[in-house]
CSV table of C-alpha atoms and ligand atoms in Angstrom, one decimal:
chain,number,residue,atom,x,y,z
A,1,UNK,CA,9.1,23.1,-10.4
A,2,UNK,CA,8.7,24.4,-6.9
A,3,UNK,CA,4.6,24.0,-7.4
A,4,UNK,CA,4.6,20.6,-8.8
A,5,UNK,CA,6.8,19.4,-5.7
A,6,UNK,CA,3.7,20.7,-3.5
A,7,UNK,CA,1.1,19.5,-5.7
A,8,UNK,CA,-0.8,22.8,-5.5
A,9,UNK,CA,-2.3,22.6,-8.8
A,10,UNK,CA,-4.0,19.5,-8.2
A,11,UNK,CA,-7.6,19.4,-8.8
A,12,UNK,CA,-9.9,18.9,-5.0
A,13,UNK,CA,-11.5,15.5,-5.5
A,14,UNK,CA,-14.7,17.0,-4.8
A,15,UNK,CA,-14.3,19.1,-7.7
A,16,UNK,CA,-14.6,16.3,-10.3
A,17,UNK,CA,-15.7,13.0,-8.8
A,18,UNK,CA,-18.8,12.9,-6.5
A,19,UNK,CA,-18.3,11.2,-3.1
A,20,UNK,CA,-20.1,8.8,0.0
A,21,UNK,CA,-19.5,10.9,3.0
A,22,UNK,CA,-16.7,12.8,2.1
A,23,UNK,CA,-14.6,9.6,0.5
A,24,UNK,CA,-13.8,8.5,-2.7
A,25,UNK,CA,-14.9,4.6,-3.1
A,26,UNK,CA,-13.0,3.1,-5.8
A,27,UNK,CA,-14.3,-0.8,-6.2
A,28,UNK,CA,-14.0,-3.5,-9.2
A,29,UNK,CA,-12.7,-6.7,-9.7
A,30,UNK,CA,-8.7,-7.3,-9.4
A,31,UNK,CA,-9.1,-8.7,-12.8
A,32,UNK,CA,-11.8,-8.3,-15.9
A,33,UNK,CA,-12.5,-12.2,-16.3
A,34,UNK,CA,-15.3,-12.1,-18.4
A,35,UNK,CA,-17.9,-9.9,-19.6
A,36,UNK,CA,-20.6,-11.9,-16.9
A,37,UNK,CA,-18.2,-11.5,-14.1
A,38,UNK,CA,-17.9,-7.6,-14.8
A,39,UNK,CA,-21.3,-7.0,-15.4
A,40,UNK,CA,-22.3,-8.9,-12.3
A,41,UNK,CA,-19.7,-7.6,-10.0
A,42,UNK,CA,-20.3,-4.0,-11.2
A,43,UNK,CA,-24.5,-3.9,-10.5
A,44,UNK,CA,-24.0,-4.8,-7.5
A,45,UNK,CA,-21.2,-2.2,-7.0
A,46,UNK,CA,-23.6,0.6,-8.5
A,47,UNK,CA,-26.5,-1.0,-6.2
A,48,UNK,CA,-24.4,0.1,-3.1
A,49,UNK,CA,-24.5,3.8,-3.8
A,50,UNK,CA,-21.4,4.6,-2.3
A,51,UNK,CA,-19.2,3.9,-5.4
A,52,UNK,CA,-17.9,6.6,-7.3
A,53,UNK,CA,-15.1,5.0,-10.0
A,54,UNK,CA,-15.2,1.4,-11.2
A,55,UNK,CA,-12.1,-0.3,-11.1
A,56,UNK,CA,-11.1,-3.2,-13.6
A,57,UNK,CA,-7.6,-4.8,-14.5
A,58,UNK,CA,-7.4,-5.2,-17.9
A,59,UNK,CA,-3.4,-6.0,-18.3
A,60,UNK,CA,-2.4,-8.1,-15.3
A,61,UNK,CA,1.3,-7.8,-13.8
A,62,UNK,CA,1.9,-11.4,-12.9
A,63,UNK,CA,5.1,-12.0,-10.8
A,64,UNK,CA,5.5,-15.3,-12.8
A,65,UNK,CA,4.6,-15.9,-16.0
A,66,UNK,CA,2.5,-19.2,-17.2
A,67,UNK,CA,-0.6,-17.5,-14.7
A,68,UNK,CA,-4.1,-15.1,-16.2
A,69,UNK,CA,-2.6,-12.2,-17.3
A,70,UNK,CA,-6.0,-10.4,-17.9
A,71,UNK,CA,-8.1,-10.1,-21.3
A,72,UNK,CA,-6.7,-7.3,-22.2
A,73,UNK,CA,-8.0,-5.4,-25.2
A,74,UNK,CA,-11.0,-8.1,-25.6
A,75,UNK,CA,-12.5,-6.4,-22.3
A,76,UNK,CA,-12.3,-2.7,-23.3
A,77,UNK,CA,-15.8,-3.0,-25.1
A,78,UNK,CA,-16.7,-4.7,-22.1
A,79,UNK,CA,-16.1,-1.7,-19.9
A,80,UNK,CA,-17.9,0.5,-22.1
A,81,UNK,CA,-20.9,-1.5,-22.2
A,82,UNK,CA,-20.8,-1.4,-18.1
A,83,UNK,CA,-20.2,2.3,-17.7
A,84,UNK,CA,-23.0,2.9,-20.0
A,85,UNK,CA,-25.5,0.5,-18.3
A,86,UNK,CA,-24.3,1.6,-14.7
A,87,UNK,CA,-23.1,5.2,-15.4
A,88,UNK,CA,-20.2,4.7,-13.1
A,89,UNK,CA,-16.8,6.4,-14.8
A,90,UNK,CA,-14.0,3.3,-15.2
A,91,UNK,CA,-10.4,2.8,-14.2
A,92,UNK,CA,-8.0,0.8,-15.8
A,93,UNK,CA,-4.2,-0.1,-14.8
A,94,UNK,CA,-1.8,0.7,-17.2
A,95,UNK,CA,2.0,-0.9,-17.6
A,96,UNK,CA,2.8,0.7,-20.6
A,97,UNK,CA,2.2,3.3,-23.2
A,98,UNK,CA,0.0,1.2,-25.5
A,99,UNK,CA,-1.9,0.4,-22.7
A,100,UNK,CA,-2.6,4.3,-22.1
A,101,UNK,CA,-3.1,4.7,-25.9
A,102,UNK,CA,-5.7,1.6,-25.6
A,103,UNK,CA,-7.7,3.2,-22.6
A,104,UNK,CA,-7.8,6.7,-24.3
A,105,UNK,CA,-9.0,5.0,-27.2
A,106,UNK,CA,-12.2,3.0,-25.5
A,107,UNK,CA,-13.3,6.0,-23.4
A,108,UNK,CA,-11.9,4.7,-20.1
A,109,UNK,CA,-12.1,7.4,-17.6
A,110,UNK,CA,-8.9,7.4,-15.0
A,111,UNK,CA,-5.8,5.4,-15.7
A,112,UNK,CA,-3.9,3.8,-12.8
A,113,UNK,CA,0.3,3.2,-12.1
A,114,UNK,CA,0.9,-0.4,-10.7
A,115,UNK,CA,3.2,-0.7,-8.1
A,116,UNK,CA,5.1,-2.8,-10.3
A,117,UNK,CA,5.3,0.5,-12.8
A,118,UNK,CA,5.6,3.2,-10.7
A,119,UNK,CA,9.4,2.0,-9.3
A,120,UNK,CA,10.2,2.6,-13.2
A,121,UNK,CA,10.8,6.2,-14.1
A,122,UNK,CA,11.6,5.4,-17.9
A,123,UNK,CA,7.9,4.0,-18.2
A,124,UNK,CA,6.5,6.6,-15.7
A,125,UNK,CA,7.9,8.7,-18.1
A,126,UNK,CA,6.6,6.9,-21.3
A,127,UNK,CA,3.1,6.8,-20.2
A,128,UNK,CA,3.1,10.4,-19.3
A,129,UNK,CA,3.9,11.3,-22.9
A,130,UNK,CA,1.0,9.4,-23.9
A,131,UNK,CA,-1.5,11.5,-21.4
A,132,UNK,CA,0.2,14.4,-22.1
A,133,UNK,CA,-2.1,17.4,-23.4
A,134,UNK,CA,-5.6,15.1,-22.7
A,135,UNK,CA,-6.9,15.7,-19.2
A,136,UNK,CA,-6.8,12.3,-18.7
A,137,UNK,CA,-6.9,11.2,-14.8
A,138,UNK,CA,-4.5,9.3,-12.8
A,139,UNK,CA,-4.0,7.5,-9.9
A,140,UNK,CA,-0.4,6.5,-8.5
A,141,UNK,CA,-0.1,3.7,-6.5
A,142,UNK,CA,3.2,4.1,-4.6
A,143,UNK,CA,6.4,1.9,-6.1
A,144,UNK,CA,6.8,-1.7,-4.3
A,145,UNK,CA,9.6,-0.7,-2.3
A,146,UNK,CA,9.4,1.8,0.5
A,147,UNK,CA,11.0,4.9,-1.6
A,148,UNK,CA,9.2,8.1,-0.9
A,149,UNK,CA,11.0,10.4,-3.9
A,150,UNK,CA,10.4,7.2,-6.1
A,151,UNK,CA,6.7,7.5,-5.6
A,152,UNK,CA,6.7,11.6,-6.1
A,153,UNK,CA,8.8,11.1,-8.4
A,154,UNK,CA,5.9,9.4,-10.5
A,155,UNK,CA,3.3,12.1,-9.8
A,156,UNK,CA,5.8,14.9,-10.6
A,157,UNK,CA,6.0,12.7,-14.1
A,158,UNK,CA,2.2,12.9,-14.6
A,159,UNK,CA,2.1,16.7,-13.4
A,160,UNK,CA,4.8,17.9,-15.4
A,161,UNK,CA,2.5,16.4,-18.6
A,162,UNK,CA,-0.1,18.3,-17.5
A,163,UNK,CA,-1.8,16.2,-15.6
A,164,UNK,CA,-4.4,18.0,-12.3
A,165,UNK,CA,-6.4,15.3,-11.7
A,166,UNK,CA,-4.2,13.1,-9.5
A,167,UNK,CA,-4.7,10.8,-6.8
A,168,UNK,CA,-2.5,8.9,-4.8
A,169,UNK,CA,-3.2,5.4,-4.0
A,170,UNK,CA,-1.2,3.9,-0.7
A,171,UNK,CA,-1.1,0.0,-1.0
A,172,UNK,CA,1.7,-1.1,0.9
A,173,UNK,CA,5.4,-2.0,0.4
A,174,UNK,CA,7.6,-4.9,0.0
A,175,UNK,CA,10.0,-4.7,2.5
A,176,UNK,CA,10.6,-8.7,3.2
A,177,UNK,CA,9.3,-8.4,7.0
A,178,UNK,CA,6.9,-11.3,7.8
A,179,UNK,CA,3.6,-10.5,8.8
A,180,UNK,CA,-0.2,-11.3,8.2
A,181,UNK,CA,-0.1,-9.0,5.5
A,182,UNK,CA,0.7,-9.3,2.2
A,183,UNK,CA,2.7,-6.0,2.3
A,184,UNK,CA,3.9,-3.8,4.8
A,185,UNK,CA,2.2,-0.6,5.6
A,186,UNK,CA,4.5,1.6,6.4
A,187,UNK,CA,2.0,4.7,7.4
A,188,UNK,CA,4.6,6.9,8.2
A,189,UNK,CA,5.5,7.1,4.2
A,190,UNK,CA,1.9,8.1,2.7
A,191,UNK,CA,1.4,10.6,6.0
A,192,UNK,CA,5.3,12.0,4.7
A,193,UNK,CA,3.7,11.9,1.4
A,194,UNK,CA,0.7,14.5,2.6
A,195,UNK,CA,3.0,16.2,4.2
A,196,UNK,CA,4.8,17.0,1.4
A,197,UNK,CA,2.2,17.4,-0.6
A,198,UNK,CA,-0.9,18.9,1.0
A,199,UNK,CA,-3.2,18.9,-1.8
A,200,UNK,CA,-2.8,15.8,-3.1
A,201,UNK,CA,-5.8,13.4,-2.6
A,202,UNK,CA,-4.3,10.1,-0.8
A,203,UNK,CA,-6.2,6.7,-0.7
A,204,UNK,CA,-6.1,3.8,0.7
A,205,UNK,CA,-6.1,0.2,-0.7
A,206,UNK,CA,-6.9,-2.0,2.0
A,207,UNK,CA,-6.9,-4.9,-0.5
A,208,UNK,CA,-3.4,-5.4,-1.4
A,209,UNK,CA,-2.4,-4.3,1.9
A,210,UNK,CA,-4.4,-6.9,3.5
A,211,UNK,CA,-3.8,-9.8,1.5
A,212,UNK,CA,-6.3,-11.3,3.1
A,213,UNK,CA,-10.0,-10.7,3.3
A,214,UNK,CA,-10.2,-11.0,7.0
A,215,UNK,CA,-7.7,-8.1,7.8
A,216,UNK,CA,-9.4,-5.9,5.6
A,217,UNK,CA,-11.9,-3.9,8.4
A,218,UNK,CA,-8.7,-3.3,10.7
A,219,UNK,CA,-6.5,-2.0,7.6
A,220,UNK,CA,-9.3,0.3,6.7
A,221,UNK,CA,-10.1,1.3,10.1
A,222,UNK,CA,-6.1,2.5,10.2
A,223,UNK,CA,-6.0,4.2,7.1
A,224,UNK,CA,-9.3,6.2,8.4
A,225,UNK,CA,-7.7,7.1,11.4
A,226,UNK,CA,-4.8,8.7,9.3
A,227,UNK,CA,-8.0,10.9,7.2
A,228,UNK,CA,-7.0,9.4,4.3
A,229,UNK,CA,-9.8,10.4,1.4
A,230,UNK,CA,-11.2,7.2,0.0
A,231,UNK,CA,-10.6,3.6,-0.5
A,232,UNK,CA,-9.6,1.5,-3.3
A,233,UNK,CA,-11.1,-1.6,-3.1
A,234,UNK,CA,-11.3,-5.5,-4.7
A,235,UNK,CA,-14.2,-6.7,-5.6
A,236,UNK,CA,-15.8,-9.8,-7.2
A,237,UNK,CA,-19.7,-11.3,-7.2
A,238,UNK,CA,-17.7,-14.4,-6.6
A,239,UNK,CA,-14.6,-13.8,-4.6
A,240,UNK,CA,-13.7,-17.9,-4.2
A,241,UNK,CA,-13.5,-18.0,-7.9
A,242,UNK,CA,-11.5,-15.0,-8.7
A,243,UNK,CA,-8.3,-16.0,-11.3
A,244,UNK,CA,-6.3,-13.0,-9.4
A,245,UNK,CA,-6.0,-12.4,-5.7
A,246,UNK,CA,-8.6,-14.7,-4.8
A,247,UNK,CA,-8.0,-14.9,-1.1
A,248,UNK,CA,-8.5,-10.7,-0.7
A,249,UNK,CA,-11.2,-10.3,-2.8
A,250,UNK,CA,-14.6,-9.5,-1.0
A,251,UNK,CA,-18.3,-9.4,-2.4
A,252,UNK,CA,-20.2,-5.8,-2.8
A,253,UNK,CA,-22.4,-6.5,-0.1
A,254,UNK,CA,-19.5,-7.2,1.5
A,255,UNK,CA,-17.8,-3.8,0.6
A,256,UNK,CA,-21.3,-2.4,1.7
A,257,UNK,CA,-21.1,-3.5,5.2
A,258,UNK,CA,-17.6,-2.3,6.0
A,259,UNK,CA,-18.2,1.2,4.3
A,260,UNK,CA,-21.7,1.8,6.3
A,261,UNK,CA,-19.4,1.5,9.6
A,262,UNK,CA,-16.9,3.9,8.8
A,263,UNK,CA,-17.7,7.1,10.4
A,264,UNK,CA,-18.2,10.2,7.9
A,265,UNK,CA,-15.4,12.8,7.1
A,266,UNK,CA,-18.1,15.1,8.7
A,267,UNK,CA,-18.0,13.2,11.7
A,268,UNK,CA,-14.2,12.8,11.6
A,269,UNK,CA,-11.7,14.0,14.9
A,270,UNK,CA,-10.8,17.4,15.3
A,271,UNK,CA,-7.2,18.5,13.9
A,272,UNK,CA,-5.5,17.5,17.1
A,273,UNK,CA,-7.4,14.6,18.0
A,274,UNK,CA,-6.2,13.2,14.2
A,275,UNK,CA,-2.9,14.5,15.0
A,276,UNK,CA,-2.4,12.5,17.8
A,277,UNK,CA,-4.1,9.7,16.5
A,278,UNK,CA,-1.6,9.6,13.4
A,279,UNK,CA,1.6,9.7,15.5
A,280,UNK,CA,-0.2,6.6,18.1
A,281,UNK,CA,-0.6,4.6,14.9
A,282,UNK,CA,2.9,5.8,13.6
A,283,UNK,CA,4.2,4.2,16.8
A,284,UNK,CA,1.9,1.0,17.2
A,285,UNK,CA,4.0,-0.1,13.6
A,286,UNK,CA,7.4,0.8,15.3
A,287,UNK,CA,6.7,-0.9,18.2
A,288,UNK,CA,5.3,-4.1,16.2
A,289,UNK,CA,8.7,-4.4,14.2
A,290,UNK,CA,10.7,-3.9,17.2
A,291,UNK,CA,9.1,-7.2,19.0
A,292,UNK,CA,8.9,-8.9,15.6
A,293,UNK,CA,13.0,-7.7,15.7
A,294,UNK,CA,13.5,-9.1,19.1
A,295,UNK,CA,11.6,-12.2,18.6
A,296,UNK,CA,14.2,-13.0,15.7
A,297,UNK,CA,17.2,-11.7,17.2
A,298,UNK,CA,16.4,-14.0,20.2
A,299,UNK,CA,16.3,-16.7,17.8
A,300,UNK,CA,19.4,-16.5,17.1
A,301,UNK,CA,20.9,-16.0,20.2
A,302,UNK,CA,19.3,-19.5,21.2
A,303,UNK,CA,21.0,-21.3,18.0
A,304,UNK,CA,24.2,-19.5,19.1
A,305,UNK,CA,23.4,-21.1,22.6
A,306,UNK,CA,23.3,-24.7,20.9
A,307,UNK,CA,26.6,-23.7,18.9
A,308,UNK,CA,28.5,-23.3,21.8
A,309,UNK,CA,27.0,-26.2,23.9
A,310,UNK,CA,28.0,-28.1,20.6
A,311,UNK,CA,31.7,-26.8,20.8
A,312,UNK,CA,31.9,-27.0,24.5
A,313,UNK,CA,32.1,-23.0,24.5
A,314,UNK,CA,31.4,-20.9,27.5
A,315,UNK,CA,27.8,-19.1,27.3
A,316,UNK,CA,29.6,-15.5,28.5
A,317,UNK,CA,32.3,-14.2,26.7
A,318,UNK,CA,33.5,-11.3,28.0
A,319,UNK,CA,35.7,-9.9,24.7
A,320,UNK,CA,32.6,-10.3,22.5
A,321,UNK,CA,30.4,-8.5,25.3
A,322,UNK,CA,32.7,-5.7,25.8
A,323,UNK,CA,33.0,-5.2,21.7
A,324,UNK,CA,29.4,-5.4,20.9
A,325,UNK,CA,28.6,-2.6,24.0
A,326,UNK,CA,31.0,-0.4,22.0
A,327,UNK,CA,30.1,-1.0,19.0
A,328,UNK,CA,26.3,-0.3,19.5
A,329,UNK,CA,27.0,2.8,22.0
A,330,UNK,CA,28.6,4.5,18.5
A,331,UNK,CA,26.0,3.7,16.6
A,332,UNK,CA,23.3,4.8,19.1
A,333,UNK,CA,25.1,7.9,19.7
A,334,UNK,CA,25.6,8.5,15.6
A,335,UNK,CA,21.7,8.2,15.7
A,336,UNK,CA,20.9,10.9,18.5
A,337,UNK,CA,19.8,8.9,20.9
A,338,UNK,CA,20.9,9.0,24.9
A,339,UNK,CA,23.6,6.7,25.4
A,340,UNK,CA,22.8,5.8,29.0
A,341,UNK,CA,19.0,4.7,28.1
A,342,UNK,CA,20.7,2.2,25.3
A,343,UNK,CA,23.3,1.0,27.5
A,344,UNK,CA,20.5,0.4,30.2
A,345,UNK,CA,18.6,-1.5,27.1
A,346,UNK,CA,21.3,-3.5,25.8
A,347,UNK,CA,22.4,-4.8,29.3
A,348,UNK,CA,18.6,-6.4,29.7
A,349,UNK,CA,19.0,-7.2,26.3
A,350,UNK,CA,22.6,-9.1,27.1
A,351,UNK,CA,20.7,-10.9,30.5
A,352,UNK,CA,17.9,-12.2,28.4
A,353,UNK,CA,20.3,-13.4,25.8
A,354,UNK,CA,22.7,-15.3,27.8
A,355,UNK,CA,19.5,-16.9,30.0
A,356,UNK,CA,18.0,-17.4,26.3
A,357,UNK,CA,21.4,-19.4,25.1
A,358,UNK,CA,21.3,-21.6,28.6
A,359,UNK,CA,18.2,-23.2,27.4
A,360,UNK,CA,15.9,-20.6,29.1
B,401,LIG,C1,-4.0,-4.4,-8.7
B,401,LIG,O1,-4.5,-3.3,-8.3
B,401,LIG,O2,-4.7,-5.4,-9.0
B,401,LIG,C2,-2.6,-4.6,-8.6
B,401,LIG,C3,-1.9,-5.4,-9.4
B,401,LIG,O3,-2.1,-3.9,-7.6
B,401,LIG,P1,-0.6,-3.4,-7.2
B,401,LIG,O4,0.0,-2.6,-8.3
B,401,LIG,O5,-0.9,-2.6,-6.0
B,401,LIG,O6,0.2,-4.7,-6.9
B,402,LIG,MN1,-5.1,-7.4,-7.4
């Protein structure tokens, strides 16, 4: 059990799948929509040269029903067709076990977890069964919440079946914090997730991080900085007409241009230079929730302000000062840090408040 934990009989990337300057470029549409739009998007992936795995949802997770759920089993020939004309090895998502049973059945080469199916250890666990005892690749994307031993959880699953070709696939977490992402980040979990498990291949998917085509570079830029080993992204010869995730969607030549920018894992920092570089970009995220935490928690100090103006109440009230000071000393001191530094912080803290409830 010990060995699974670290992940040290997982197969080196290199080993099995070849790849552009050190990375592993996974690409395809979100969704299969039709043969024309696979075969279309997928030349002009296999015209770039840089991608080694063609990815393809064939069963959609949709949050709601009544939306395109994919063609499902329809678009398995479809894929064969395209790997055969393009020679580029396919990947399909599955949710369930008849999905594996489907994929192992049409020759598709790697099988992915959804988000949406890795926070579910019963169908982790059903799906595994399925690959059990066929070499069959896999790629984890980590669950939709922000649960570390959730998401290991899942590749202890696959390993345990026998699994050694494994890949981790970082796409971001729910975690109900507004920003111009479509999920949250939260490097500090996938760089745990190395950590813990140093042999593992992790990748990035700047796609369903992003949300958004525009903040695709600046995602990818991050997750290069943190040396993660390749990139899963959406594609589609038509982006604006995609039936899934049209916004984040971006063309090949597209993909192209963002790839040939990205310096080579040749030409990548020395150990300490990524070290450091990690632990800046760890910190740029803390320090981004803690305005995005101040910006709302001065919100509310300035509808408290109107409360009391409402009520005729005094801005300062010393019993409710004196209460909170204690009350967040314990709790600062419970979490190590230096007591004199957070009372320092929470008297500016209390100044900007009160001036915030006078109308400031
Ligand atoms: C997808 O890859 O199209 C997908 C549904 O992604 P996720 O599981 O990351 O939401
Ligand atoms: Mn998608």
């Amino acid at each position: 059990m010990a060995s699974v934990t670290s992940g040290d009989h997982i197969v080196p990337l290199a080993e099995w799948l070849p790849l552009h300057k050190g990375l592993l470029i996974v690409a395809g549409p979100c969704s299969v929509e039709s043969q024309q739009q696979l075969a279309a998007t997928a030349r002009q992936l296999a015209d770039t040269g840089m991608v080694s795995v063609l990815r393809a949802g064939v069963w959609k997770p949709r949050s709601q029903p009544g939306h395109f759920e994919g063609r499902g089993d329809e678009s398995l020939p479809w894929l064969r067709d395209i790997k055969a004309e393009t020679g580029l090895p396919v990947a399909v998502e599955v949710a369930r076990p008849n999905h594996a049973e489907r994929c192992l059945a049409h020759d598709v080469d790697m099988i992915w977890l959804g988000a949406r199916t890795t926070v579910n250890p019963f169908m982790v666990q059903e799906i595994a069964r399925v690959i059990s005892g066929t070499d069959m690749p896999v790629m984890i994307k980590n669950p939709v919440c922000p649960d570390l031993r959730l998401w290991i959880g899942a590749i202890e699953r696959m390993m345990l079946a026998g699994a050694r070709k494994i890949i981790a696939i970082h796409r971001g977490f729910q975690t109900g914090r507004t920003s111009i992402y479509r999920n949250d980040p939260m490097w500090d979990i996938p760089v745990a997730l190395k950590q813990k498990m140093p042999e593992l291949p992790v990748i990035c998917d700047p796609s369903h991080i992003a949300g958004d085509a525009r903040w695709i570079p600046e995602v990818i830029a991050k997750a290069m900085a943190l040396n993660m080993q390749g990139l899963m992204i959406e594609t589609h010869h038509k982006p604006g007409e995609a039936l899934t995730d049209p916004l984040q969607q971006i063309t090949p030549a597209e993909m192209k241009s963002m790839i040939q920018h990205l310096p080579g894992k040749a030409e990548a920092q020395n150990a300490a230079a990524h070290q450091l570089a990690s632990l800046r970009q760890q910190i740029d995220e803390k320090d981004q929730y803690l305005l995005e935490i101040l910006a709302s928690r001065f919100t509310l100090s300035r509808q408290v302000g109107m409360v009391k103006k409402q009520h005729g109440e005094a801005i300062i009230q010393p019993g409710r000062q004196k209460e909170l000071f204690q009350d967040r000393l314990s709790r600062a001191e419970a979490l190590g840090l230096d007591t004199d530094f957070v009372e320092r912080f929470l008297m500016l803290l209390h100044e900007e408040s009160v001036a915030v409830q006078g109308g400031k």
